[in-house]
Amino acid sequence: MDNNKEAIMQAAIGLIDEKGERLNEITVREICKRANVGLGLVNYHFGSKDKLIELCVERIINGIVSRFREFRETKDGLTPLERLEYLGNMTLSFLFDRCAVSRISVLTDMRMPKENDNTSRTYEAYLPLVSACRPDWDTEKVRRKTFCLITVMQQAFLRHEAVFRLLGTDLTVKESREAFHKQVLYDILEVRI
């Protein structure tokens, strides 16, 4: 990757981390100053600030999803169901703790699905755990149920106000979110709590 392009991405990622939920405050001027490059290079390399932010968010989320895979493989003391519940709670906590970044990631994947986008990578990280929880299911059913689980988590995050209106569950509260996730997980896996 071009040194200037990488410097711009690193500068933007740093600003995303610093600004948190205030991503709208990030300016091209600020990115370029931090990257020590000319203003025109953001548009030259990325087309727009929004496209740059999307690419940076994809890189950030890729790192998180890689940690999901590592977690899945290192929690030997937990049953597959406990791992899946823990991983789901980790995922939902990240979504709600980093709302602006998460919203960009999920909506970008919905708007422009790619073969190896963040949603696909999340699905692949969850698939072995769903399979381990329900070894009696065939591959097709495991894939469908995993897809349902990821979709429900994304929609619950994006539409948490609707979840509150419809179900009375405040997903911004960690304990409520964990109880909701456990119930959804058990519903999808067809097991009893």
PDB file of C-alpha atoms in Angstrom:
ATOM      1  CA  MET A   1       0.000   0.000   0.000  1.00  0.00           C
ATOM      2  CA  ASP A   2       1.174   3.502  -0.822  1.00  0.00           C
ATOM      3  CA  ASN A   3       2.884   5.159   2.199  1.00  0.00           C
ATOM      4  CA  ASN A   4       0.668   8.250   1.962  1.00  0.00           C
ATOM      5  CA  LYS A   5      -2.462   6.140   1.721  1.00  0.00           C
ATOM      6  CA  GLU A   6      -1.472   4.095   4.768  1.00  0.00           C
ATOM      7  CA  ALA A   7      -0.525   7.258   6.688  1.00  0.00           C
ATOM      8  CA  ILE A   8      -3.969   8.704   5.930  1.00  0.00           C
ATOM      9  CA  MET A   9      -5.676   5.519   7.104  1.00  0.00           C
ATOM     10  CA  GLN A  10      -3.629   5.401  10.314  1.00  0.00           C
ATOM     11  CA  ALA A  11      -4.363   9.070  11.004  1.00  0.00           C
ATOM     12  CA  ALA A  12      -8.080   8.530  10.417  1.00  0.00           C
ATOM     13  CA  ILE A  13      -8.145   5.416  12.635  1.00  0.00           C
ATOM     14  CA  GLY A  14      -6.423   7.386  15.388  1.00  0.00           C
ATOM     15  CA  LEU A  15      -9.021  10.131  15.100  1.00  0.00           C
ATOM     16  CA  ILE A  16     -11.865   7.605  15.080  1.00  0.00           C
ATOM     17  CA  ASP A  17     -10.504   6.137  18.309  1.00  0.00           C
ATOM     18  CA  GLU A  18     -10.135   9.592  19.871  1.00  0.00           C
ATOM     19  CA  LYS A  19     -13.488  11.002  18.757  1.00  0.00           C
ATOM     20  CA  GLY A  20     -15.529   7.957  19.716  1.00  0.00           C
ATOM     21  CA  GLU A  21     -19.143   8.776  18.982  1.00  0.00           C
ATOM     22  CA  ARG A  22     -18.312  12.175  17.490  1.00  0.00           C
ATOM     23  CA  LEU A  23     -17.123  10.951  14.099  1.00  0.00           C
ATOM     24  CA  ASN A  24     -18.852  13.874  12.388  1.00  0.00           C
ATOM     25  CA  GLU A  25     -16.223  16.137  13.984  1.00  0.00           C
ATOM     26  CA  ILE A  26     -13.413  14.516  11.997  1.00  0.00           C
ATOM     27  CA  THR A  27     -12.310  16.735   9.125  1.00  0.00           C
ATOM     28  CA  VAL A  28     -10.192  16.043   6.064  1.00  0.00           C
ATOM     29  CA  ARG A  29      -7.923  18.880   7.165  1.00  0.00           C
ATOM     30  CA  GLU A  30      -7.393  17.208  10.556  1.00  0.00           C
ATOM     31  CA  ILE A  31      -6.679  13.816   8.958  1.00  0.00           C
ATOM     32  CA  CYS A  32      -4.192  15.277   6.492  1.00  0.00           C
ATOM     33  CA  LYS A  33      -2.444  17.345   9.134  1.00  0.00           C
ATOM     34  CA  ARG A  34      -1.981  14.273  11.314  1.00  0.00           C
ATOM     35  CA  ALA A  35      -0.835  12.173   8.318  1.00  0.00           C
ATOM     36  CA  ASN A  36       1.445  14.986   7.147  1.00  0.00           C
ATOM     37  CA  VAL A  37       0.031  14.874   3.608  1.00  0.00           C
ATOM     38  CA  GLY A  38      -1.671  17.338   1.269  1.00  0.00           C
ATOM     39  CA  LEU A  39      -5.442  17.851   1.423  1.00  0.00           C
ATOM     40  CA  GLY A  40      -6.093  16.464  -2.049  1.00  0.00           C
ATOM     41  CA  LEU A  41      -4.710  13.024  -1.209  1.00  0.00           C
ATOM     42  CA  VAL A  42      -7.803  11.923   0.720  1.00  0.00           C
ATOM     43  CA  ASN A  43      -9.979  12.342  -2.364  1.00  0.00           C
ATOM     44  CA  TYR A  44      -7.250  10.969  -4.631  1.00  0.00           C
ATOM     45  CA  HIS A  45      -6.847   7.736  -2.649  1.00  0.00           C
ATOM     46  CA  PHE A  46     -10.346   7.259  -1.213  1.00  0.00           C
ATOM     47  CA  GLY A  47     -12.784   9.395  -3.190  1.00  0.00           C
ATOM     48  CA  SER A  48     -14.243  11.049  -0.095  1.00  0.00           C
ATOM     49  CA  LYS A  49     -13.872  11.354   3.641  1.00  0.00           C
ATOM     50  CA  ASP A  50     -16.907   9.102   4.123  1.00  0.00           C
ATOM     51  CA  LYS A  51     -15.348   6.314   2.025  1.00  0.00           C
ATOM     52  CA  LEU A  52     -12.100   6.678   3.992  1.00  0.00           C
ATOM     53  CA  ILE A  53     -14.018   6.386   7.278  1.00  0.00           C
ATOM     54  CA  GLU A  54     -15.850   3.290   5.985  1.00  0.00           C
ATOM     55  CA  LEU A  55     -12.548   1.624   5.061  1.00  0.00           C
ATOM     56  CA  CYS A  56     -11.029   2.511   8.438  1.00  0.00           C
ATOM     57  CA  VAL A  57     -14.070   1.150  10.254  1.00  0.00           C
ATOM     58  CA  GLU A  58     -13.797  -2.059   8.233  1.00  0.00           C
ATOM     59  CA  ARG A  59     -10.173  -2.400   9.341  1.00  0.00           C
ATOM     60  CA  ILE A  60     -11.081  -1.723  12.989  1.00  0.00           C
ATOM     61  CA  ILE A  61     -13.898  -4.283  12.941  1.00  0.00           C
ATOM     62  CA  ASN A  62     -11.695  -6.854  11.173  1.00  0.00           C
ATOM     63  CA  GLY A  63      -9.375  -6.667  14.183  1.00  0.00           C
ATOM     64  CA  ILE A  64     -12.281  -7.208  16.567  1.00  0.00           C
ATOM     65  CA  VAL A  65     -13.628 -10.173  14.577  1.00  0.00           C
ATOM     66  CA  SER A  66     -10.142 -11.732  14.611  1.00  0.00           C
ATOM     67  CA  ARG A  67     -10.260 -11.513  18.406  1.00  0.00           C
ATOM     68  CA  PHE A  68     -13.629 -13.314  18.315  1.00  0.00           C
ATOM     69  CA  ARG A  69     -11.957 -16.225  16.559  1.00  0.00           C
ATOM     70  CA  GLU A  70      -9.107 -16.241  19.092  1.00  0.00           C
ATOM     71  CA  PHE A  71     -11.627 -16.169  21.951  1.00  0.00           C
ATOM     72  CA  ARG A  72     -13.583 -19.048  20.437  1.00  0.00           C
ATOM     73  CA  GLU A  73     -10.458 -21.163  20.358  1.00  0.00           C
ATOM     74  CA  THR A  74      -9.059 -20.284  23.812  1.00  0.00           C
ATOM     75  CA  LYS A  75     -12.008 -20.671  26.206  1.00  0.00           C
ATOM     76  CA  ASP A  76     -11.479 -24.353  26.973  1.00  0.00           C
ATOM     77  CA  GLY A  77     -13.335 -24.341  30.305  1.00  0.00           C
ATOM     78  CA  LEU A  78     -16.652 -23.278  28.781  1.00  0.00           C
ATOM     79  CA  THR A  79     -19.250 -25.380  26.987  1.00  0.00           C
ATOM     80  CA  PRO A  80     -19.992 -24.430  23.378  1.00  0.00           C
ATOM     81  CA  LEU A  81     -23.234 -22.779  24.505  1.00  0.00           C
ATOM     82  CA  GLU A  82     -21.428 -20.763  27.201  1.00  0.00           C
ATOM     83  CA  ARG A  83     -18.831 -19.689  24.616  1.00  0.00           C
ATOM     84  CA  LEU A  84     -21.542 -18.647  22.194  1.00  0.00           C
ATOM     85  CA  GLU A  85     -23.380 -16.695  24.872  1.00  0.00           C
ATOM     86  CA  TYR A  86     -20.150 -15.004  25.985  1.00  0.00           C
ATOM     87  CA  LEU A  87     -19.159 -14.174  22.408  1.00  0.00           C
ATOM     88  CA  GLY A  88     -22.612 -12.739  21.711  1.00  0.00           C
ATOM     89  CA  ASN A  89     -22.397 -10.562  24.799  1.00  0.00           C
ATOM     90  CA  MET A  90     -18.946  -9.392  23.692  1.00  0.00           C
ATOM     91  CA  THR A  91     -20.299  -8.579  20.238  1.00  0.00           C
ATOM     92  CA  LEU A  92     -23.311  -6.684  21.532  1.00  0.00           C
ATOM     93  CA  SER A  93     -21.222  -4.790  24.085  1.00  0.00           C
ATOM     94  CA  PHE A  94     -18.873  -3.685  21.315  1.00  0.00           C
ATOM     95  CA  LEU A  95     -21.797  -2.615  19.132  1.00  0.00           C
ATOM     96  CA  PHE A  96     -23.345  -0.532  21.895  1.00  0.00           C
ATOM     97  CA  ASP A  97     -20.051   0.801  23.282  1.00  0.00           C
ATOM     98  CA  ARG A  98     -18.886   1.908  19.824  1.00  0.00           C
ATOM     99  CA  CYS A  99     -22.232   2.878  18.274  1.00  0.00           C
ATOM    100  CA  ALA A 100     -20.943   5.220  15.565  1.00  0.00           C
ATOM    101  CA  VAL A 101     -18.294   2.807  14.287  1.00  0.00           C
ATOM    102  CA  SER A 102     -20.635  -0.176  14.563  1.00  0.00           C
ATOM    103  CA  ARG A 103     -23.454   1.585  12.735  1.00  0.00           C
ATOM    104  CA  ILE A 104     -21.123   2.435   9.846  1.00  0.00           C
ATOM    105  CA  SER A 105     -19.883  -1.153   9.690  1.00  0.00           C
ATOM    106  CA  VAL A 106     -23.295  -2.819   9.742  1.00  0.00           C
ATOM    107  CA  LEU A 107     -24.932  -0.361   7.353  1.00  0.00           C
ATOM    108  CA  THR A 108     -22.014  -0.508   4.914  1.00  0.00           C
ATOM    109  CA  ASP A 109     -22.247  -4.309   4.856  1.00  0.00           C
ATOM    110  CA  MET A 110     -25.992  -4.098   4.265  1.00  0.00           C
ATOM    111  CA  ARG A 111     -25.683  -1.459   1.565  1.00  0.00           C
ATOM    112  CA  MET A 112     -22.689  -2.970  -0.239  1.00  0.00           C
ATOM    113  CA  PRO A 113     -22.276  -6.644   0.736  1.00  0.00           C
ATOM    114  CA  LYS A 114     -18.895  -8.136  -0.114  1.00  0.00           C
ATOM    115  CA  GLU A 115     -17.658 -11.687   0.116  1.00  0.00           C
ATOM    116  CA  ASN A 116     -15.377 -11.060   3.090  1.00  0.00           C
ATOM    117  CA  ASP A 117     -17.049  -8.072   4.754  1.00  0.00           C
ATOM    118  CA  ASN A 118     -17.379  -7.683   8.509  1.00  0.00           C
ATOM    119  CA  THR A 119     -20.780  -9.375   8.632  1.00  0.00           C
ATOM    120  CA  SER A 120     -19.446 -12.376   6.709  1.00  0.00           C
ATOM    121  CA  ARG A 121     -16.402 -12.590   8.961  1.00  0.00           C
ATOM    122  CA  THR A 122     -18.609 -12.419  12.063  1.00  0.00           C
ATOM    123  CA  TYR A 123     -20.823 -15.157  10.624  1.00  0.00           C
ATOM    124  CA  GLU A 124     -17.769 -17.353   9.999  1.00  0.00           C
ATOM    125  CA  ALA A 125     -16.561 -16.758  13.578  1.00  0.00           C
ATOM    126  CA  TYR A 126     -19.932 -17.852  15.010  1.00  0.00           C
ATOM    127  CA  LEU A 127     -20.618 -20.788  12.702  1.00  0.00           C
ATOM    128  CA  PRO A 128     -18.394 -23.383  14.474  1.00  0.00           C
ATOM    129  CA  LEU A 129     -19.888 -22.518  17.859  1.00  0.00           C
ATOM    130  CA  VAL A 130     -23.477 -22.854  16.620  1.00  0.00           C
ATOM    131  CA  SER A 131     -22.489 -26.175  15.069  1.00  0.00           C
ATOM    132  CA  ALA A 132     -20.872 -27.322  18.329  1.00  0.00           C
ATOM    133  CA  CYS A 133     -24.011 -26.340  20.268  1.00  0.00           C
ATOM    134  CA  ARG A 134     -26.263 -28.339  17.961  1.00  0.00           C
ATOM    135  CA  PRO A 135     -24.305 -31.290  16.529  1.00  0.00           C
ATOM    136  CA  ASP A 136     -27.658 -32.924  15.735  1.00  0.00           C
ATOM    137  CA  TRP A 137     -28.392 -30.285  13.064  1.00  0.00           C
ATOM    138  CA  ASP A 138     -27.339 -30.667   9.457  1.00  0.00           C
ATOM    139  CA  THR A 139     -24.973 -28.130   7.902  1.00  0.00           C
ATOM    140  CA  GLU A 140     -27.735 -26.237   6.122  1.00  0.00           C
ATOM    141  CA  LYS A 141     -29.714 -25.722   9.328  1.00  0.00           C
ATOM    142  CA  VAL A 142     -26.601 -24.607  11.243  1.00  0.00           C
ATOM    143  CA  ARG A 143     -25.879 -22.053   8.516  1.00  0.00           C
ATOM    144  CA  ARG A 144     -29.464 -20.725   8.549  1.00  0.00           C
ATOM    145  CA  LYS A 145     -29.558 -20.461  12.332  1.00  0.00           C
ATOM    146  CA  THR A 146     -26.166 -18.729  12.448  1.00  0.00           C
ATOM    147  CA  PHE A 147     -27.378 -16.266   9.830  1.00  0.00           C
ATOM    148  CA  CYS A 148     -30.494 -15.635  11.943  1.00  0.00           C
ATOM    149  CA  LEU A 149     -28.409 -15.047  15.069  1.00  0.00           C
ATOM    150  CA  ILE A 150     -26.099 -12.514  13.403  1.00  0.00           C
ATOM    151  CA  THR A 151     -29.041 -10.762  11.745  1.00  0.00           C
ATOM    152  CA  VAL A 152     -30.976 -10.502  15.002  1.00  0.00           C
ATOM    153  CA  MET A 153     -27.974  -9.014  16.807  1.00  0.00           C
ATOM    154  CA  GLN A 154     -27.408  -6.450  14.061  1.00  0.00           C
ATOM    155  CA  GLN A 155     -31.070  -5.490  13.894  1.00  0.00           C
ATOM    156  CA  ALA A 156     -31.414  -5.337  17.682  1.00  0.00           C
ATOM    157  CA  PHE A 157     -28.471  -2.925  17.712  1.00  0.00           C
ATOM    158  CA  LEU A 158     -29.678  -0.768  14.817  1.00  0.00           C
ATOM    159  CA  ARG A 159     -33.269  -0.731  16.044  1.00  0.00           C
ATOM    160  CA  HIS A 160     -32.804  -0.833  19.806  1.00  0.00           C
ATOM    161  CA  GLU A 161     -35.422   1.904  20.221  1.00  0.00           C
ATOM    162  CA  ALA A 162     -37.968  -0.324  18.446  1.00  0.00           C
ATOM    163  CA  VAL A 163     -36.968  -3.253  20.672  1.00  0.00           C
ATOM    164  CA  PHE A 164     -37.722  -1.073  23.672  1.00  0.00           C
ATOM    165  CA  ARG A 165     -41.094   0.031  22.242  1.00  0.00           C
ATOM    166  CA  LEU A 166     -42.101  -3.489  21.195  1.00  0.00           C
ATOM    167  CA  LEU A 167     -40.663  -5.593  24.007  1.00  0.00           C
ATOM    168  CA  GLY A 168     -39.917  -3.133  26.814  1.00  0.00           C
ATOM    169  CA  THR A 169     -36.260  -4.213  26.812  1.00  0.00           C
ATOM    170  CA  ASP A 170     -33.660  -1.456  27.049  1.00  0.00           C
ATOM    171  CA  LEU A 171     -30.695  -2.839  25.143  1.00  0.00           C
ATOM    172  CA  THR A 172     -28.528   0.106  26.174  1.00  0.00           C
ATOM    173  CA  VAL A 173     -28.480  -1.443  29.670  1.00  0.00           C
ATOM    174  CA  LYS A 174     -25.918  -4.267  29.800  1.00  0.00           C
ATOM    175  CA  GLU A 175     -27.955  -6.596  32.021  1.00  0.00           C
ATOM    176  CA  SER A 176     -31.079  -6.197  29.865  1.00  0.00           C
ATOM    177  CA  ARG A 177     -29.031  -6.704  26.705  1.00  0.00           C
ATOM    178  CA  GLU A 178     -27.473  -9.895  28.088  1.00  0.00           C
ATOM    179  CA  ALA A 179     -30.864 -11.296  29.131  1.00  0.00           C
ATOM    180  CA  PHE A 180     -32.297 -10.436  25.697  1.00  0.00           C
ATOM    181  CA  HIS A 181     -29.350 -12.061  23.944  1.00  0.00           C
ATOM    182  CA  LYS A 182     -29.616 -15.205  26.054  1.00  0.00           C
ATOM    183  CA  GLN A 183     -33.314 -15.557  25.249  1.00  0.00           C
ATOM    184  CA  VAL A 184     -32.759 -14.965  21.518  1.00  0.00           C
ATOM    185  CA  LEU A 185     -29.840 -17.392  21.515  1.00  0.00           C
ATOM    186  CA  TYR A 186     -31.887 -20.085  23.220  1.00  0.00           C
ATOM    187  CA  ASP A 187     -34.849 -19.414  20.893  1.00  0.00           C
ATOM    188  CA  ILE A 188     -32.676 -19.747  17.798  1.00  0.00           C
ATOM    189  CA  LEU A 189     -30.872 -22.832  19.106  1.00  0.00           C
ATOM    190  CA  GLU A 190     -34.186 -24.334  20.214  1.00  0.00           C
ATOM    191  CA  VAL A 191     -32.970 -25.088  23.739  1.00  0.00           C
ATOM    192  CA  ARG A 192     -34.531 -24.339  27.104  1.00  0.00           C
ATOM    193  CA  ILE A 193     -33.133 -21.821  29.546  1.00  0.00           C
TER     194      ILE A 193
END
